[in-house]
PDB file of C-alpha atoms and ligand atoms in Angstrom:
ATOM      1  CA  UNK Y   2      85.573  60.457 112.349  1.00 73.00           C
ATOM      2  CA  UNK Y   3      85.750  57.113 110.020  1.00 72.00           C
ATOM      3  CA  UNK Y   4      81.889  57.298 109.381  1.00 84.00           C
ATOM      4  CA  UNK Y   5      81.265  61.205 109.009  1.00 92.00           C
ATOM      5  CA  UNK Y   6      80.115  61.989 105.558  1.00 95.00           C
ATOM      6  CA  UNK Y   7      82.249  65.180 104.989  1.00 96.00           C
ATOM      7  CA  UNK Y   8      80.359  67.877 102.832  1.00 96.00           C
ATOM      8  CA  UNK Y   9      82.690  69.480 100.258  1.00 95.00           C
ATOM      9  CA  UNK Y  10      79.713  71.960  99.642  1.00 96.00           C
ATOM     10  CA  UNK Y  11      80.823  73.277 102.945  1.00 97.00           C
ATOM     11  CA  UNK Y  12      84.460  73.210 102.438  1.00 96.00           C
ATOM     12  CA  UNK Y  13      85.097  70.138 105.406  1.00 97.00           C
ATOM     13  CA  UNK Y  14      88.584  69.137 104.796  1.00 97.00           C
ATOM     14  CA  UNK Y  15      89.757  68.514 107.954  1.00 97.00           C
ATOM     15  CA  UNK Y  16      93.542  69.164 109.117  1.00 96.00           C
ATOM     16  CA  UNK Y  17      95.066  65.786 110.207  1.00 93.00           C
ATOM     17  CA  UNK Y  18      98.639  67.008 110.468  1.00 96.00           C
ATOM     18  CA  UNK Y  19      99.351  67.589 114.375  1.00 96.00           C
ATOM     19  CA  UNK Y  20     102.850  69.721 113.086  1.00 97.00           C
ATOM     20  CA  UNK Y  21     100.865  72.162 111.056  1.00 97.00           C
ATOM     21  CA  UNK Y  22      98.088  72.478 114.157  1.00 97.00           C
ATOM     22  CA  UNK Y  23     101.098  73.392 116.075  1.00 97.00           C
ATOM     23  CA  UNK Y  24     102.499  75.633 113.984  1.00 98.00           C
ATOM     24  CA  UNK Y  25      99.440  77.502 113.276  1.00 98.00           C
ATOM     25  CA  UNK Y  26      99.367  77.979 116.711  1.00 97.00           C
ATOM     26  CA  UNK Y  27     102.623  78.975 117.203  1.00 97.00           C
ATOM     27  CA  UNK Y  28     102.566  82.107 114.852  1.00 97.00           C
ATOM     28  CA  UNK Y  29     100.155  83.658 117.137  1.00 97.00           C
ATOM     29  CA  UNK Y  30     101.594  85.813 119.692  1.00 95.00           C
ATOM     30  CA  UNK Y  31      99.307  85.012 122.718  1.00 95.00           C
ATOM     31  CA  UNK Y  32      99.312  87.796 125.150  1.00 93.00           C
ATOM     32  CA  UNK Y  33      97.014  87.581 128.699  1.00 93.00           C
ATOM     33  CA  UNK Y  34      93.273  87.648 128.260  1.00 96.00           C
ATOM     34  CA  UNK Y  35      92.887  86.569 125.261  1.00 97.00           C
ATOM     35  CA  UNK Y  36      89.828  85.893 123.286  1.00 98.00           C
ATOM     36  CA  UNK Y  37      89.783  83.645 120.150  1.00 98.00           C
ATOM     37  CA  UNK Y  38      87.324  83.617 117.606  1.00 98.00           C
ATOM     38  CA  UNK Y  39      87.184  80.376 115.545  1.00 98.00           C
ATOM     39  CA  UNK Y  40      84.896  79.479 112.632  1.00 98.00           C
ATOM     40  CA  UNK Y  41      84.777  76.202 111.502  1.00 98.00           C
ATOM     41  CA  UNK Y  42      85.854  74.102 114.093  1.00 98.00           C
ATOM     42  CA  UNK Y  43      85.155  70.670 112.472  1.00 98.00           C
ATOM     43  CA  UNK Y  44      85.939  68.163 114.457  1.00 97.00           C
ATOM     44  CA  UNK Y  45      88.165  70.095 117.012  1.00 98.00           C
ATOM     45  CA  UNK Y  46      91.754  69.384 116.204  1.00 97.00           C
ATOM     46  CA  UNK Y  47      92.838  72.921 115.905  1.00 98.00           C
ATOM     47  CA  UNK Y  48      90.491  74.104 119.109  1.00 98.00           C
ATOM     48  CA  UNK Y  49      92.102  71.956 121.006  1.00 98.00           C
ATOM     49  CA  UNK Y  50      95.188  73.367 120.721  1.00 97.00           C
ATOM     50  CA  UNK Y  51      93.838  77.076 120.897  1.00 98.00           C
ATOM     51  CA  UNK Y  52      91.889  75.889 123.885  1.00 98.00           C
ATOM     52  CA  UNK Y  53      95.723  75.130 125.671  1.00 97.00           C
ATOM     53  CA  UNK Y  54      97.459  78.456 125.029  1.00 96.00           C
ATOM     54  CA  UNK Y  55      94.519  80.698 124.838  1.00 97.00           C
ATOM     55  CA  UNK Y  56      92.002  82.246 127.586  1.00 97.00           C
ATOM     56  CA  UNK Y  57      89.142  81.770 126.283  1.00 98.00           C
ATOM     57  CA  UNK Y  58      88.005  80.490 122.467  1.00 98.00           C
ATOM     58  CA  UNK Y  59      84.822  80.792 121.055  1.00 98.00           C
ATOM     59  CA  UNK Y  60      83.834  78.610 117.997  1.00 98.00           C
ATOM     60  CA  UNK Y  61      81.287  79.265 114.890  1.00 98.00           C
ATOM     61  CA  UNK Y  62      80.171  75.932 113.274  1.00 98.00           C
ATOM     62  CA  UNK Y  63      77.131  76.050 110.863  1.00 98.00           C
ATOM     63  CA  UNK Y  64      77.152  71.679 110.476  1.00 98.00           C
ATOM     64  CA  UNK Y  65      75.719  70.419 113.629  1.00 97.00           C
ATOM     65  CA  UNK Y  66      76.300  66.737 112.657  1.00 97.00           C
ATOM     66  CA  UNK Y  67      79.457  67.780 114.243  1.00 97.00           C
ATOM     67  CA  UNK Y  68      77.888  68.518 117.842  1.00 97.00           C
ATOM     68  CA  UNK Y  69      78.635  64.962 119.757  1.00 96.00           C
ATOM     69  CA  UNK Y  70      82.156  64.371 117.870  1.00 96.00           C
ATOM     70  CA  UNK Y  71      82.936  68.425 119.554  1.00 97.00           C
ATOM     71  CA  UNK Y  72      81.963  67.431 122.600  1.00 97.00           C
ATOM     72  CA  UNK Y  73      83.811  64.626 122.754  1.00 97.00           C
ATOM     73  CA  UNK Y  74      87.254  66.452 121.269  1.00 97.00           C
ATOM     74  CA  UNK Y  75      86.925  69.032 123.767  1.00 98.00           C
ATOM     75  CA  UNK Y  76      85.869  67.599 126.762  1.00 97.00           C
ATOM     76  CA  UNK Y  77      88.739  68.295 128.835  1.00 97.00           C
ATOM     77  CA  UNK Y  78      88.465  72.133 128.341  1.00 98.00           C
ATOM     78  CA  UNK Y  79      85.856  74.453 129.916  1.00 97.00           C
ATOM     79  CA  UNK Y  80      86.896  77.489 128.152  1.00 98.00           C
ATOM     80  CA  UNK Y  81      85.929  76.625 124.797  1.00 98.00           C
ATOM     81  CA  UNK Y  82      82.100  77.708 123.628  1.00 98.00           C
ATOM     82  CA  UNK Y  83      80.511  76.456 120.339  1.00 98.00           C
ATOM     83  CA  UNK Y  84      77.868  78.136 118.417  1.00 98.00           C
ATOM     84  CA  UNK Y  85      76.025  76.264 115.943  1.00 98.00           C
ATOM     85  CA  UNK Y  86      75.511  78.710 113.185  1.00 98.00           C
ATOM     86  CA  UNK Y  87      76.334  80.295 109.962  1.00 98.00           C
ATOM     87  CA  UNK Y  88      79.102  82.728 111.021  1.00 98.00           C
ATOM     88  CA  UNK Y  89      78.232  84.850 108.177  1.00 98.00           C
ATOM     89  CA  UNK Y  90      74.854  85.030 110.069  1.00 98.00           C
ATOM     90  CA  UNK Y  91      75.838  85.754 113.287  1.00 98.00           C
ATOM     91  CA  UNK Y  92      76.342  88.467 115.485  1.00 98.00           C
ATOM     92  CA  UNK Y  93      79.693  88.334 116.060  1.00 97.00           C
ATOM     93  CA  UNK Y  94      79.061  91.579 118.671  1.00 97.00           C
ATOM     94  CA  UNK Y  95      76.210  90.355 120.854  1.00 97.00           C
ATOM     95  CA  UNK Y  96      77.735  87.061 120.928  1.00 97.00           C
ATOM     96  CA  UNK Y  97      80.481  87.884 122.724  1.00 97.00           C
ATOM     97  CA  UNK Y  98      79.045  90.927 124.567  1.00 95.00           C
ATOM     98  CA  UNK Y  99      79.452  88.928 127.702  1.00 95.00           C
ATOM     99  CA  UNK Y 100      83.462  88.015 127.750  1.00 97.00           C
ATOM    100  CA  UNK Y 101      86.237  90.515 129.179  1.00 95.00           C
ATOM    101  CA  UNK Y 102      89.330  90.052 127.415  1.00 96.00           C
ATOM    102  CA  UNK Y 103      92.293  92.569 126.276  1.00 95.00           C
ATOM    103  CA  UNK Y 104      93.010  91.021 123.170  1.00 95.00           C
ATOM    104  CA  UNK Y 105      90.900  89.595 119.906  1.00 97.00           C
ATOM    105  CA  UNK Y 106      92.030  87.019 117.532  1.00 98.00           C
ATOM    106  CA  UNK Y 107      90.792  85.440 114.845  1.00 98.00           C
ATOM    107  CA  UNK Y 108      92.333  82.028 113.957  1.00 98.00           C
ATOM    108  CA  UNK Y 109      90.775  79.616 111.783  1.00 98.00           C
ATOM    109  CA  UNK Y 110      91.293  76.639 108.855  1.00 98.00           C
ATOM    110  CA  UNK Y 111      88.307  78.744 107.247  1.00 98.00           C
ATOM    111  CA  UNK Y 112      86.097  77.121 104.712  1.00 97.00           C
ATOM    112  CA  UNK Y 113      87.534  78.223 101.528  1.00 95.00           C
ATOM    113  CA  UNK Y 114      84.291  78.985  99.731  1.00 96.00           C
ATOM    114  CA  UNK Y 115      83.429  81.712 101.761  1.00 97.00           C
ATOM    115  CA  UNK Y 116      87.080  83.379 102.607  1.00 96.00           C
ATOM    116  CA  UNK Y 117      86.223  86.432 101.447  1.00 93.00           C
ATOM    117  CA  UNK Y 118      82.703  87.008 102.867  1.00 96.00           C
ATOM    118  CA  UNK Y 119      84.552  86.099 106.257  1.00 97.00           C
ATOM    119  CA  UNK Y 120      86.775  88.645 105.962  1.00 94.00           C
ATOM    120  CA  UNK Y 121      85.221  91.355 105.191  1.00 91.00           C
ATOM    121  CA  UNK Y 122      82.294  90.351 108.058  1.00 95.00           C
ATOM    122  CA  UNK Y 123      85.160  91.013 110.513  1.00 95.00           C
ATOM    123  CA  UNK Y 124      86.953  94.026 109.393  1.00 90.00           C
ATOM    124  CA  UNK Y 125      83.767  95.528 108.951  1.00 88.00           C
ATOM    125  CA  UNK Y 126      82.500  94.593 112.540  1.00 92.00           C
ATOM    126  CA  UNK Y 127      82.988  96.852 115.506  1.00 88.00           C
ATOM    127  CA  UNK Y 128      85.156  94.414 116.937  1.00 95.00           C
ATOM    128  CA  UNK Y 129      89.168  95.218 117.364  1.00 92.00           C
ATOM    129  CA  UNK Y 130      90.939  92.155 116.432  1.00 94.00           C
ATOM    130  CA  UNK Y 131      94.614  92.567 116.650  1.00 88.00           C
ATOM    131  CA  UNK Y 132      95.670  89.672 115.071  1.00 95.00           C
ATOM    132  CA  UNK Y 133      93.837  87.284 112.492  1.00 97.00           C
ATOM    133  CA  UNK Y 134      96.097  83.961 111.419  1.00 98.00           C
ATOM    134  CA  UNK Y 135      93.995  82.225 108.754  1.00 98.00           C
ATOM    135  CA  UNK Y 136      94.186  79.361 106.565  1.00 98.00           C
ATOM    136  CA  UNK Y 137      93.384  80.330 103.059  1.00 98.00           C
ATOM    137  CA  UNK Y 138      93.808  78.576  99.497  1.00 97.00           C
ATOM    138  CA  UNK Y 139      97.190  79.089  98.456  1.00 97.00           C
ATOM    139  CA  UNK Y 140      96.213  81.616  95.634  1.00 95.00           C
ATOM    140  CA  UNK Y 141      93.731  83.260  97.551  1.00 96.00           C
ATOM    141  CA  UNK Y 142      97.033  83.781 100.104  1.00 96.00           C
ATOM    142  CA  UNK Y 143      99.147  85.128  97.253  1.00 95.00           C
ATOM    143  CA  UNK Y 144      96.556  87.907  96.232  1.00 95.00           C
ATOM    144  CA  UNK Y 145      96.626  89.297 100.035  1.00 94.00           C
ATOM    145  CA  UNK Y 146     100.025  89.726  99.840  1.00 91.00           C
ATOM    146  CA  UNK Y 147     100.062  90.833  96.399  1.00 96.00           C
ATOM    147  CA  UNK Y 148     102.031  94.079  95.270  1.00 96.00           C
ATOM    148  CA  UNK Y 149     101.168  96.400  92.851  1.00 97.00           C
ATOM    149  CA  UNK Y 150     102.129  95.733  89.160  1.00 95.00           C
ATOM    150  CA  UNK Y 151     101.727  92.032  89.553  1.00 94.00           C
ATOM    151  CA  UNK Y 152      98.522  89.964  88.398  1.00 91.00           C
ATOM    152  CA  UNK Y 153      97.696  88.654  91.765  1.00 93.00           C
ATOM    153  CA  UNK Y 154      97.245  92.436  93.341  1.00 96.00           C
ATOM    154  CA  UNK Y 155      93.633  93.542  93.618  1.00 94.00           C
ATOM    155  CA  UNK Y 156      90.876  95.418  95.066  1.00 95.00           C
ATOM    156  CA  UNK Y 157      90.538  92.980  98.331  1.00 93.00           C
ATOM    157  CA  UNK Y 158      94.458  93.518  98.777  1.00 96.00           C
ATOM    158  CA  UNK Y 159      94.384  97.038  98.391  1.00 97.00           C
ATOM    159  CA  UNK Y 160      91.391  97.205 101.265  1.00 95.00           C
ATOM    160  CA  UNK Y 161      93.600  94.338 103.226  1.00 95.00           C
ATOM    161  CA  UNK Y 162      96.664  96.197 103.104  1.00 96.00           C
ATOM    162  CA  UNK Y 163      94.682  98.903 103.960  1.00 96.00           C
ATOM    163  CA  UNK Y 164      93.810  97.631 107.832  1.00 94.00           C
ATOM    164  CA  UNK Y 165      96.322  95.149 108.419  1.00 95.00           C
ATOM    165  CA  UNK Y 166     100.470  94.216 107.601  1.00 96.00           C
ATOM    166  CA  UNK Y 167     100.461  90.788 105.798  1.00 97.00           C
ATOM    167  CA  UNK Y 168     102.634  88.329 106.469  1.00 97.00           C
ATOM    168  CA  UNK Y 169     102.771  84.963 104.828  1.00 97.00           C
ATOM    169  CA  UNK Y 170     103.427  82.603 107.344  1.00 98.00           C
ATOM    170  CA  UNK Y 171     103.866  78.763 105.853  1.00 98.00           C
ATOM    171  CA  UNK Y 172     102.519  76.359 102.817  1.00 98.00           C
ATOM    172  CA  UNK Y 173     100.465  73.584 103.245  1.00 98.00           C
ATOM    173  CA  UNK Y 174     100.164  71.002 101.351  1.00 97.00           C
ATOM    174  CA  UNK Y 175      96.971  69.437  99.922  1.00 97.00           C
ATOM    175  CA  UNK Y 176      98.093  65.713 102.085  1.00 97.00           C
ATOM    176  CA  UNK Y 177      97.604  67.592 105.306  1.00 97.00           C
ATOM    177  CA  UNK Y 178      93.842  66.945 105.071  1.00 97.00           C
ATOM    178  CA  UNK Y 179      91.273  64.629 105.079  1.00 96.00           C
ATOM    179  CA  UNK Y 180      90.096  64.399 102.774  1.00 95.00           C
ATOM    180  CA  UNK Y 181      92.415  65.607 100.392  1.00 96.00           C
ATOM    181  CA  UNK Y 182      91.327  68.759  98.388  1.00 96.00           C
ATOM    182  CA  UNK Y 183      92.685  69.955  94.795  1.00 95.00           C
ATOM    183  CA  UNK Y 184      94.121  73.055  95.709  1.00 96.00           C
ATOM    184  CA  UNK Y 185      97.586  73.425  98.561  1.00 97.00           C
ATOM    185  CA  UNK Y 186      96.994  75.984 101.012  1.00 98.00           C
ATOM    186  CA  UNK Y 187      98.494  78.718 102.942  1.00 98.00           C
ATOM    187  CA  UNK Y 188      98.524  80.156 106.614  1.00 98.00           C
ATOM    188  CA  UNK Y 189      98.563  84.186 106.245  1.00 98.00           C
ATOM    189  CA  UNK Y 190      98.176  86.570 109.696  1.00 98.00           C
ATOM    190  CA  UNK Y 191      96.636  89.921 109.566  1.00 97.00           C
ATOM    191  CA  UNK Y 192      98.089  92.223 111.985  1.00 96.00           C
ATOM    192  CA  UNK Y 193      96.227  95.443 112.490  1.00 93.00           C
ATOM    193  CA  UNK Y 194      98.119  98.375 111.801  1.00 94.00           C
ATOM    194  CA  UNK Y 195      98.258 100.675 114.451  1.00 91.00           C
ATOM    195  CA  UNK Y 196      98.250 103.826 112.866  1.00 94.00           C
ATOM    196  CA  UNK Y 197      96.732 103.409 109.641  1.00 94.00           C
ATOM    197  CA  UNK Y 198      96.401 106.213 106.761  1.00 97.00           C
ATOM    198  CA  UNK Y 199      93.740 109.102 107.867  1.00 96.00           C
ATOM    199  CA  UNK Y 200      90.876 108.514 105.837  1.00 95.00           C
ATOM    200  CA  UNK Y 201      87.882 110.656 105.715  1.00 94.00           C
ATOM    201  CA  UNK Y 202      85.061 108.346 104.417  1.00 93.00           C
ATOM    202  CA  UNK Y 203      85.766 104.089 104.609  1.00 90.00           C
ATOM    203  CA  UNK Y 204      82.516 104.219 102.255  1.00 91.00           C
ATOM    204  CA  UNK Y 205      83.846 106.282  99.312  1.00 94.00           C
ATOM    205  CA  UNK Y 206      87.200 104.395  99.996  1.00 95.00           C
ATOM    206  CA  UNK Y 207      85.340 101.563  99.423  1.00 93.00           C
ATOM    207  CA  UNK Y 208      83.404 102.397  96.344  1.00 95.00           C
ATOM    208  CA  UNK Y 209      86.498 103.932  94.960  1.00 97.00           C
ATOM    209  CA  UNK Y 210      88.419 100.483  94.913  1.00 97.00           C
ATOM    210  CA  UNK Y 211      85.155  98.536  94.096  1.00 96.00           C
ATOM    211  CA  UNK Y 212      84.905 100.924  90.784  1.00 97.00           C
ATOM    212  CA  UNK Y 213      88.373 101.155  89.913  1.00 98.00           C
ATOM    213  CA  UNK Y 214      88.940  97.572  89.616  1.00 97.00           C
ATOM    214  CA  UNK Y 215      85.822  96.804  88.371  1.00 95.00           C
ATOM    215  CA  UNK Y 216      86.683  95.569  84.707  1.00 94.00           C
ATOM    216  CA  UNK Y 217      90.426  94.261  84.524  1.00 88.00           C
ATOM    217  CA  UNK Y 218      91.116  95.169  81.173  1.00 89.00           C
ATOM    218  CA  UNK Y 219      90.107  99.001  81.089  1.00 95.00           C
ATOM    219  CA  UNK Y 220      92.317 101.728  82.367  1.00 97.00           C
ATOM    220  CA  UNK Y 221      91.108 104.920  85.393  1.00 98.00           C
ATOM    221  CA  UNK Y 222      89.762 106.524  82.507  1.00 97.00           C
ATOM    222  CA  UNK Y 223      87.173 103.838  81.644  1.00 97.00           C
ATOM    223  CA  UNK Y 224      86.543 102.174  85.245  1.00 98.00           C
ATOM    224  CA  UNK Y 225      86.152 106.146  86.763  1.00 97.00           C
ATOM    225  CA  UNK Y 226      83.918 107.531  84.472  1.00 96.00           C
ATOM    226  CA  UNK Y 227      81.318 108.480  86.410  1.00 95.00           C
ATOM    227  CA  UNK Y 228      84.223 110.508  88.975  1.00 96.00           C
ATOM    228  CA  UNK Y 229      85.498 113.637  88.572  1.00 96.00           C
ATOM    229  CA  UNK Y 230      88.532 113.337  86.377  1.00 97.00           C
ATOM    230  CA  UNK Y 231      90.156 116.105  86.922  1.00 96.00           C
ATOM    231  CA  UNK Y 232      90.539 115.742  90.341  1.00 96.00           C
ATOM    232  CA  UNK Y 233      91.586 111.888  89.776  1.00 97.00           C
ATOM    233  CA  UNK Y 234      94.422 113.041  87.199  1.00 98.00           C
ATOM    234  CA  UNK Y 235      95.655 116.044  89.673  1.00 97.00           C
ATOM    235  CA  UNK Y 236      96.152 113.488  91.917  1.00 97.00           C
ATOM    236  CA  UNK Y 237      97.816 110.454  89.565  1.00 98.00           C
ATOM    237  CA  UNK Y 238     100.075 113.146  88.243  1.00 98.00           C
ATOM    238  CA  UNK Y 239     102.120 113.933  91.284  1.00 97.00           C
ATOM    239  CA  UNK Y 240     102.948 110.123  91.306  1.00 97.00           C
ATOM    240  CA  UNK Y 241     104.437 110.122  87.832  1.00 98.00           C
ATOM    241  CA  UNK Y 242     100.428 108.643  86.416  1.00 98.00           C
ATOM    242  CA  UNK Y 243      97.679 109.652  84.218  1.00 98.00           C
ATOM    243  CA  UNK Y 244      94.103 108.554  83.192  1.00 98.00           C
ATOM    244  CA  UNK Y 245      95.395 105.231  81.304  1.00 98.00           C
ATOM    245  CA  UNK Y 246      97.036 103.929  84.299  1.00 98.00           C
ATOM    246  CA  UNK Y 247      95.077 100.790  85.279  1.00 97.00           C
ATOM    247  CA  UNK Y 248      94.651 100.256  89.126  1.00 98.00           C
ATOM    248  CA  UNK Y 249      96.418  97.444  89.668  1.00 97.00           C
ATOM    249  CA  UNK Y 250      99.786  99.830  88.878  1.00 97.00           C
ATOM    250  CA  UNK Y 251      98.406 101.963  92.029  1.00 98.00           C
ATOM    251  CA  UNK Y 252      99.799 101.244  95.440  1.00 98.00           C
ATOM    252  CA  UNK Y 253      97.702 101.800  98.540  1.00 98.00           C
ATOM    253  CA  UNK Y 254      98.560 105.641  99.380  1.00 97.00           C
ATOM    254  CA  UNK Y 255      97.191 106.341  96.100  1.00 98.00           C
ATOM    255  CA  UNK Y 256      93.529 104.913  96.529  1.00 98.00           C
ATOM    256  CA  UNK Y 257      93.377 106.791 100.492  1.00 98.00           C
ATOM    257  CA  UNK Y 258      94.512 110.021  98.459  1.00 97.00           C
ATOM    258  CA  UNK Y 259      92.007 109.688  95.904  1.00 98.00           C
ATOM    259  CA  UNK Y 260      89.415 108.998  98.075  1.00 97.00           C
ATOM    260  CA  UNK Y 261      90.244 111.503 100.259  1.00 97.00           C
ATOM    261  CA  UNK Y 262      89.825 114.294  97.583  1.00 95.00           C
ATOM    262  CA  UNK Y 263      86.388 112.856  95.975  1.00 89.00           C
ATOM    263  CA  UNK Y 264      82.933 113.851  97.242  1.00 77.00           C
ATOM    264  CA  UNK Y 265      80.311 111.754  97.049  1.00 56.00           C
TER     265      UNK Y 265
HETATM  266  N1  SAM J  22      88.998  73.505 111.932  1.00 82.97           N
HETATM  267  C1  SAM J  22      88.924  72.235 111.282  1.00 82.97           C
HETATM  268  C2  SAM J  22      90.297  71.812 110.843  1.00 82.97           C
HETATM  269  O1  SAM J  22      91.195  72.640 110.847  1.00 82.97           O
HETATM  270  O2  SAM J  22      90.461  70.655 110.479  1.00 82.97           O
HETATM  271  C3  SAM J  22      87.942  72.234 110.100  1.00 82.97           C
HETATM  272  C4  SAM J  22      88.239  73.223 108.997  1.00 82.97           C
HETATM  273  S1  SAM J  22      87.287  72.978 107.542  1.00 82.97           S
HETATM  274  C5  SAM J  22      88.405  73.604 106.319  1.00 82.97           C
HETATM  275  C6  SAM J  22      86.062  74.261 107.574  1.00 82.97           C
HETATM  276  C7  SAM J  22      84.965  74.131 108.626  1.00 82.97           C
HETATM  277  O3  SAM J  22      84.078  75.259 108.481  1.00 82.97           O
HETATM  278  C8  SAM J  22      84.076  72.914 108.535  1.00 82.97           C
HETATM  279  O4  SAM J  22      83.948  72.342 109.811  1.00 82.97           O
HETATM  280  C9  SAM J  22      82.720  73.437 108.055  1.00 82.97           C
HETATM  281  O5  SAM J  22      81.613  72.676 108.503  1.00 82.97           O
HETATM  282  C10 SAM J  22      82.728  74.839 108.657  1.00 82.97           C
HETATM  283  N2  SAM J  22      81.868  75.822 107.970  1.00 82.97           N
HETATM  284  C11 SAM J  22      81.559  75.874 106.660  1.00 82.97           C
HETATM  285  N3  SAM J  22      80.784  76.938 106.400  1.00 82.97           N
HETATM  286  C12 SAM J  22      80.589  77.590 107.582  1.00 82.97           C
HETATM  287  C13 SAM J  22      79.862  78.761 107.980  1.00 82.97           C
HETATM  288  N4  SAM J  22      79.175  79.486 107.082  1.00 82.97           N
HETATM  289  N5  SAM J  22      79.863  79.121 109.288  1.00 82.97           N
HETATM  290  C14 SAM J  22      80.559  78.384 110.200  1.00 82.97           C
HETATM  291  N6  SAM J  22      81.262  77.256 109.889  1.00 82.97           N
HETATM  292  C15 SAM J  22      81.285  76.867 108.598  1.00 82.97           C
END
């Protein structure tokens, strides 16, 4: 790896801390059959040790500069399969058409310039993935978990919270990596809920926390406008709310209700 020219336009800080690999690792709970999904593999530390506890791990990489220095890291395993490719390109579904497994995971050091793209690509697939452990900037960590009232809390946690229970699992810190970035990190899992609120249309949900958030500073009133307000107060007034709440005072059940009683 001495001579690789790492691209920071494509977020390549590699992890060189073998306790950390483990410990990502580790706060997956592995059951039989299981297939990983990993995007960004760089030069294979953190495959390697999916590789060893996992059935069968396929890998997105979009820098192919990489391909020998893979092949090389994970020559000893047969049940790891790279595609060269922009994940946020791919098709996740076709791709892995072919592979029986019982269980999905996601588990990745993800490049931190497209986090939320990557997210959203793979709730929004058809895919069931019970369990996503990511590595995310440390703020970007903080706003999943994020409850309401505080600064961090947005429309991405509402929608996250939405799907999944977040736990925060550990910090990293900036020296783990080569080379060294300006921001620490943190490891967060997804785990899918199994019985999440009914919801009668995930597009209007949606739309209803893309609008509601949409400018910071304005209350319901403002960032709902074009809703019907009457409904929206009804609604905000059984939980002690009215029209000059702003939405990042509103906790999850609120935005399902609300979208639950708006047409389109
Ligand atoms: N997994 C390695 C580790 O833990 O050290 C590398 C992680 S590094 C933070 C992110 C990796 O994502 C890099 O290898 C980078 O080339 C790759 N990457 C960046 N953009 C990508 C994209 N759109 N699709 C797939 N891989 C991408």
């Amino acid at each position: 790896m001495q001579d690789f020219n790492y691209k920071k336009s494509l977020g390549q800080n590699f992890l060189n801390d073998k306790n950390v690999l483990t410990r990502i690792v580790k706060a997956v709970p592995f059951k039989d059959n299981s297939l990983v999904i990993e995007i960004g593999p760089g030069s294979g530390n953190l495959t390697r040790e999916l590789a060893s506890v996992a059935t069968n791990v396929v890998c997105y990489e979009i820098d192919d500069r990489l391909e020998t220095i893979l092949d090389e890291a994970l020559k000893d395993f047969n049940n790891v399969h790279i595609i060269f490719e922009d994940f946020l390109k791919s098709d996740i579904e076709n791709d892995l058409k072919d592979y029986k497994y019982d269980n999905l995971y996601l588990v990745a050091n993800l490049p931190y310039y497209i986090t939320t793209p990557i997210i959203e690509k793979v709730i929004n697939s058809n895919l069931d993935f019970s369990y996503i452990t990511v590595m995310v900037q440390k703020e970007v960590g903080e706003r999943f978990n994020a409850k309401p009232g505080t600064r961090e809390y947005n429309s991405l946690t509402v929608y996250l919270n939405y799907y999944f229970d977040i736990k925060k699992e550990f910090i990293v810190s900036r020296n783990s990596f080569t080379p060294k970035p300006n921001v620490d990190s943190m490891v967060i899992s997804l785990i899918k809920k199994e019985n999440p609120l009914p919801l009668k249309d995930k597009e209007m949900f949606n739309k209803l926390l893309h609008d509601a958030f949409k400018y910071k500073r304005k209350n319901i009133r403002n960032n709902l406008k074009n809703y019907d307000l009457d409904k929206v107060l009804k609604i905000l007034n059984k939980y002690g709310y009215d029209l000059t709440v702003r939405a990042e005072e509103l906790k999850l059940e609120i935005f399902v209700e609300l979208a639950n009683s708006l047409d389109n």
